[in-house]
JSON list of C-alpha atoms in Angstrom, two decimals:
[
{"chain": "A", "resi": 1, "resn": "MET", "atom": "CA", "xyz": [11.72, -11.35, 10.87]},
{"chain": "A", "resi": 2, "resn": "GLU", "atom": "CA", "xyz": [8.45, -11.59, 9.01]},
{"chain": "A", "resi": 3, "resn": "GLU", "atom": "CA", "xyz": [8.76, -11.42, 5.24]},
{"chain": "A", "resi": 4, "resn": "ASP", "atom": "CA", "xyz": [6.89, -8.61, 3.53]},
{"chain": "A", "resi": 5, "resn": "GLU", "atom": "CA", "xyz": [4.30, -10.08, 1.16]},
{"chain": "A", "resi": 6, "resn": "ASP", "atom": "CA", "xyz": [4.03, -6.80, -0.77]},
{"chain": "A", "resi": 7, "resn": "LEU", "atom": "CA", "xyz": [7.64, -7.20, -1.93]},
{"chain": "A", "resi": 8, "resn": "LYS", "atom": "CA", "xyz": [6.69, -10.46, -3.63]},
{"chain": "A", "resi": 9, "resn": "ARG", "atom": "CA", "xyz": [3.94, -8.82, -5.67]},
{"chain": "A", "resi": 10, "resn": "ASP", "atom": "CA", "xyz": [4.27, -7.92, -9.33]},
{"chain": "A", "resi": 11, "resn": "LEU", "atom": "CA", "xyz": [6.12, -4.89, -10.62]},
{"chain": "A", "resi": 12, "resn": "PHE", "atom": "CA", "xyz": [2.96, -2.87, -11.36]},
{"chain": "A", "resi": 13, "resn": "PHE", "atom": "CA", "xyz": [1.60, -3.35, -7.83]},
{"chain": "A", "resi": 14, "resn": "ARG", "atom": "CA", "xyz": [4.91, -2.31, -6.24]},
{"chain": "A", "resi": 15, "resn": "TYR", "atom": "CA", "xyz": [5.09, 0.82, -8.44]},
{"chain": "A", "resi": 16, "resn": "GLN", "atom": "CA", "xyz": [1.54, 1.73, -7.46]},
{"chain": "A", "resi": 17, "resn": "LEU", "atom": "CA", "xyz": [2.16, 1.19, -3.76]},
{"chain": "A", "resi": 18, "resn": "LEU", "atom": "CA", "xyz": [5.39, 3.19, -3.82]},
{"chain": "A", "resi": 19, "resn": "GLY", "atom": "CA", "xyz": [3.55, 5.99, -5.62]},
{"chain": "A", "resi": 20, "resn": "ARG", "atom": "CA", "xyz": [0.82, 5.91, -2.98]},
{"chain": "A", "resi": 21, "resn": "LEU", "atom": "CA", "xyz": [3.39, 6.10, -0.18]},
{"chain": "A", "resi": 22, "resn": "LYS", "atom": "CA", "xyz": [5.11, 9.04, -1.89]},
{"chain": "A", "resi": 23, "resn": "SER", "atom": "CA", "xyz": [1.78, 10.85, -2.27]},
{"chain": "A", "resi": 24, "resn": "ASP", "atom": "CA", "xyz": [1.01, 10.23, 1.40]},
{"chain": "A", "resi": 25, "resn": "CYS", "atom": "CA", "xyz": [4.33, 11.81, 2.39]},
{"chain": "A", "resi": 26, "resn": "GLU", "atom": "CA", "xyz": [3.62, 14.85, 0.25]},
{"chain": "A", "resi": 27, "resn": "TYR", "atom": "CA", "xyz": [0.17, 15.26, 1.77]},
{"chain": "A", "resi": 28, "resn": "TYR", "atom": "CA", "xyz": [1.45, 14.68, 5.32]},
{"chain": "A", "resi": 29, "resn": "LEU", "atom": "CA", "xyz": [4.15, 17.31, 4.89]},
{"chain": "A", "resi": 30, "resn": "ASN", "atom": "CA", "xyz": [2.02, 19.90, 3.11]},
{"chain": "A", "resi": 31, "resn": "PHE", "atom": "CA", "xyz": [-1.73, 19.80, 3.69]},
{"chain": "A", "resi": 32, "resn": "GLY", "atom": "CA", "xyz": [-2.11, 16.88, 6.09]},
{"chain": "A", "resi": 33, "resn": "ASN", "atom": "CA", "xyz": [-1.10, 18.85, 9.17]},
{"chain": "A", "resi": 34, "resn": "ARG", "atom": "CA", "xyz": [1.52, 16.14, 9.90]},
{"chain": "A", "resi": 35, "resn": "SER", "atom": "CA", "xyz": [-1.24, 13.76, 10.92]},
{"chain": "A", "resi": 36, "resn": "THR", "atom": "CA", "xyz": [-0.03, 10.15, 10.96]},
{"chain": "A", "resi": 37, "resn": "ARG", "atom": "CA", "xyz": [-3.58, 9.10, 10.09]},
{"chain": "A", "resi": 38, "resn": "ARG", "atom": "CA", "xyz": [-2.74, 10.33, 6.60]},
{"chain": "A", "resi": 39, "resn": "LEU", "atom": "CA", "xyz": [0.10, 7.81, 6.23]},
{"chain": "A", "resi": 40, "resn": "TRP", "atom": "CA", "xyz": [-0.54, 4.37, 4.75]},
{"chain": "A", "resi": 41, "resn": "ALA", "atom": "CA", "xyz": [1.83, 2.72, 7.25]},
{"chain": "A", "resi": 42, "resn": "GLY", "atom": "CA", "xyz": [0.38, 4.56, 10.25]},
{"chain": "A", "resi": 43, "resn": "ASN", "atom": "CA", "xyz": [3.59, 6.24, 11.39]},
{"chain": "A", "resi": 44, "resn": "GLU", "atom": "CA", "xyz": [6.51, 8.08, 9.85]},
{"chain": "A", "resi": 45, "resn": "LYS", "atom": "CA", "xyz": [9.21, 5.46, 10.50]},
{"chain": "A", "resi": 46, "resn": "ALA", "atom": "CA", "xyz": [7.17, 2.57, 9.12]},
{"chain": "A", "resi": 47, "resn": "GLN", "atom": "CA", "xyz": [6.21, 4.66, 6.08]},
{"chain": "A", "resi": 48, "resn": "ILE", "atom": "CA", "xyz": [9.83, 5.41, 5.18]},
{"chain": "A", "resi": 49, "resn": "GLU", "atom": "CA", "xyz": [10.95, 1.83, 5.89]},
{"chain": "A", "resi": 50, "resn": "LYS", "atom": "CA", "xyz": [8.26, 0.53, 3.54]},
{"chain": "A", "resi": 51, "resn": "MET", "atom": "CA", "xyz": [9.32, 2.99, 0.85]},
{"chain": "A", "resi": 52, "resn": "ILE", "atom": "CA", "xyz": [12.95, 1.92, 1.17]},
{"chain": "A", "resi": 53, "resn": "ALA", "atom": "CA", "xyz": [12.03, -1.77, 1.03]},
{"chain": "A", "resi": 54, "resn": "LEU", "atom": "CA", "xyz": [9.87, -1.26, -2.05]},
{"chain": "A", "resi": 55, "resn": "TYR", "atom": "CA", "xyz": [12.50, 0.86, -3.78]},
{"chain": "A", "resi": 56, "resn": "ASN", "atom": "CA", "xyz": [15.16, -1.77, -3.08]},
{"chain": "A", "resi": 57, "resn": "SER", "atom": "CA", "xyz": [12.88, -4.51, -4.43]},
{"chain": "A", "resi": 58, "resn": "PHE", "atom": "CA", "xyz": [13.37, -3.15, -7.96]},
{"chain": "A", "resi": 59, "resn": "SER", "atom": "CA", "xyz": [16.36, -4.07, -10.08]},
{"chain": "A", "resi": 60, "resn": "GLU", "atom": "CA", "xyz": [18.53, -1.18, -11.28]},
{"chain": "A", "resi": 61, "resn": "GLU", "atom": "CA", "xyz": [16.69, -1.19, -14.63]},
{"chain": "A", "resi": 62, "resn": "GLU", "atom": "CA", "xyz": [13.28, -1.20, -12.93]},
{"chain": "A", "resi": 63, "resn": "LYS", "atom": "CA", "xyz": [13.85, 1.58, -10.39]},
{"chain": "A", "resi": 64, "resn": "PRO", "atom": "CA", "xyz": [11.33, 4.39, -10.91]},
{"chain": "A", "resi": 65, "resn": "GLN", "atom": "CA", "xyz": [12.51, 7.58, -12.55]},
{"chain": "A", "resi": 66, "resn": "TRP", "atom": "CA", "xyz": [10.01, 9.58, -10.53]},
{"chain": "A", "resi": 67, "resn": "LEU", "atom": "CA", "xyz": [11.59, 8.78, -7.14]},
{"chain": "A", "resi": 68, "resn": "THR", "atom": "CA", "xyz": [15.15, 8.26, -5.93]},
{"chain": "A", "resi": 69, "resn": "MET", "atom": "CA", "xyz": [16.58, 6.89, -2.70]},
{"chain": "A", "resi": 70, "resn": "GLU", "atom": "CA", "xyz": [17.89, 10.38, -1.98]},
{"chain": "A", "resi": 71, "resn": "GLU", "atom": "CA", "xyz": [14.33, 11.73, -2.17]},
{"chain": "A", "resi": 72, "resn": "ILE", "atom": "CA", "xyz": [13.07, 9.02, 0.18]},
{"chain": "A", "resi": 73, "resn": "LEU", "atom": "CA", "xyz": [15.80, 9.92, 2.66]},
{"chain": "A", "resi": 74, "resn": "GLU", "atom": "CA", "xyz": [14.87, 13.57, 2.28]},
{"chain": "A", "resi": 75, "resn": "TYR", "atom": "CA", "xyz": [11.29, 12.67, 3.24]},
{"chain": "A", "resi": 76, "resn": "SER", "atom": "CA", "xyz": [12.68, 10.86, 6.28]},
{"chain": "A", "resi": 77, "resn": "LYS", "atom": "CA", "xyz": [14.54, 14.04, 7.31]},
{"chain": "A", "resi": 78, "resn": "LYS", "atom": "CA", "xyz": [11.45, 16.21, 6.89]},
{"chain": "A", "resi": 79, "resn": "MET", "atom": "CA", "xyz": [9.43, 13.67, 8.88]},
{"chain": "A", "resi": 80, "resn": "ASN", "atom": "CA", "xyz": [12.06, 13.60, 11.66]},
{"chain": "A", "resi": 81, "resn": "VAL", "atom": "CA", "xyz": [12.86, 9.89, 11.38]},
{"chain": "A", "resi": 82, "resn": "TYR", "atom": "CA", "xyz": [16.09, 10.05, 9.37]},
{"chain": "A", "resi": 83, "resn": "GLU", "atom": "CA", "xyz": [18.32, 9.08, 12.31]},
{"chain": "A", "resi": 84, "resn": "LYS", "atom": "CA", "xyz": [16.16, 6.06, 13.18]},
{"chain": "A", "resi": 85, "resn": "VAL", "atom": "CA", "xyz": [15.85, 4.87, 9.60]},
{"chain": "A", "resi": 86, "resn": "ASN", "atom": "CA", "xyz": [19.44, 5.59, 8.59]},
{"chain": "A", "resi": 87, "resn": "LYS", "atom": "CA", "xyz": [20.74, 3.56, 11.54]},
{"chain": "A", "resi": 88, "resn": "GLU", "atom": "CA", "xyz": [18.80, 0.52, 10.34]},
{"chain": "A", "resi": 89, "resn": "ILE", "atom": "CA", "xyz": [19.78, 0.70, 6.66]},
{"chain": "A", "resi": 90, "resn": "ASN", "atom": "CA", "xyz": [23.51, 1.19, 7.29]}
]
């Protein structure tokens, strides 16, 4: 499996990217008319997988206070990819 170069980037970059992905989800679910063109990753499953990977790249002390794994999984439910994503992370 190809290693994700973004996960090797510095803490600031990873926070920014995770924030961008979160914002994309909010827009997609609210004003974006569920258009996958609005998602950084191009589709719902890839978007959530990227968010999970980024979130898990932080140590416990570094994890953002503005987003939890539960919230990411809630996005996956609202975006109808929870079953696909949950199968892969468990």
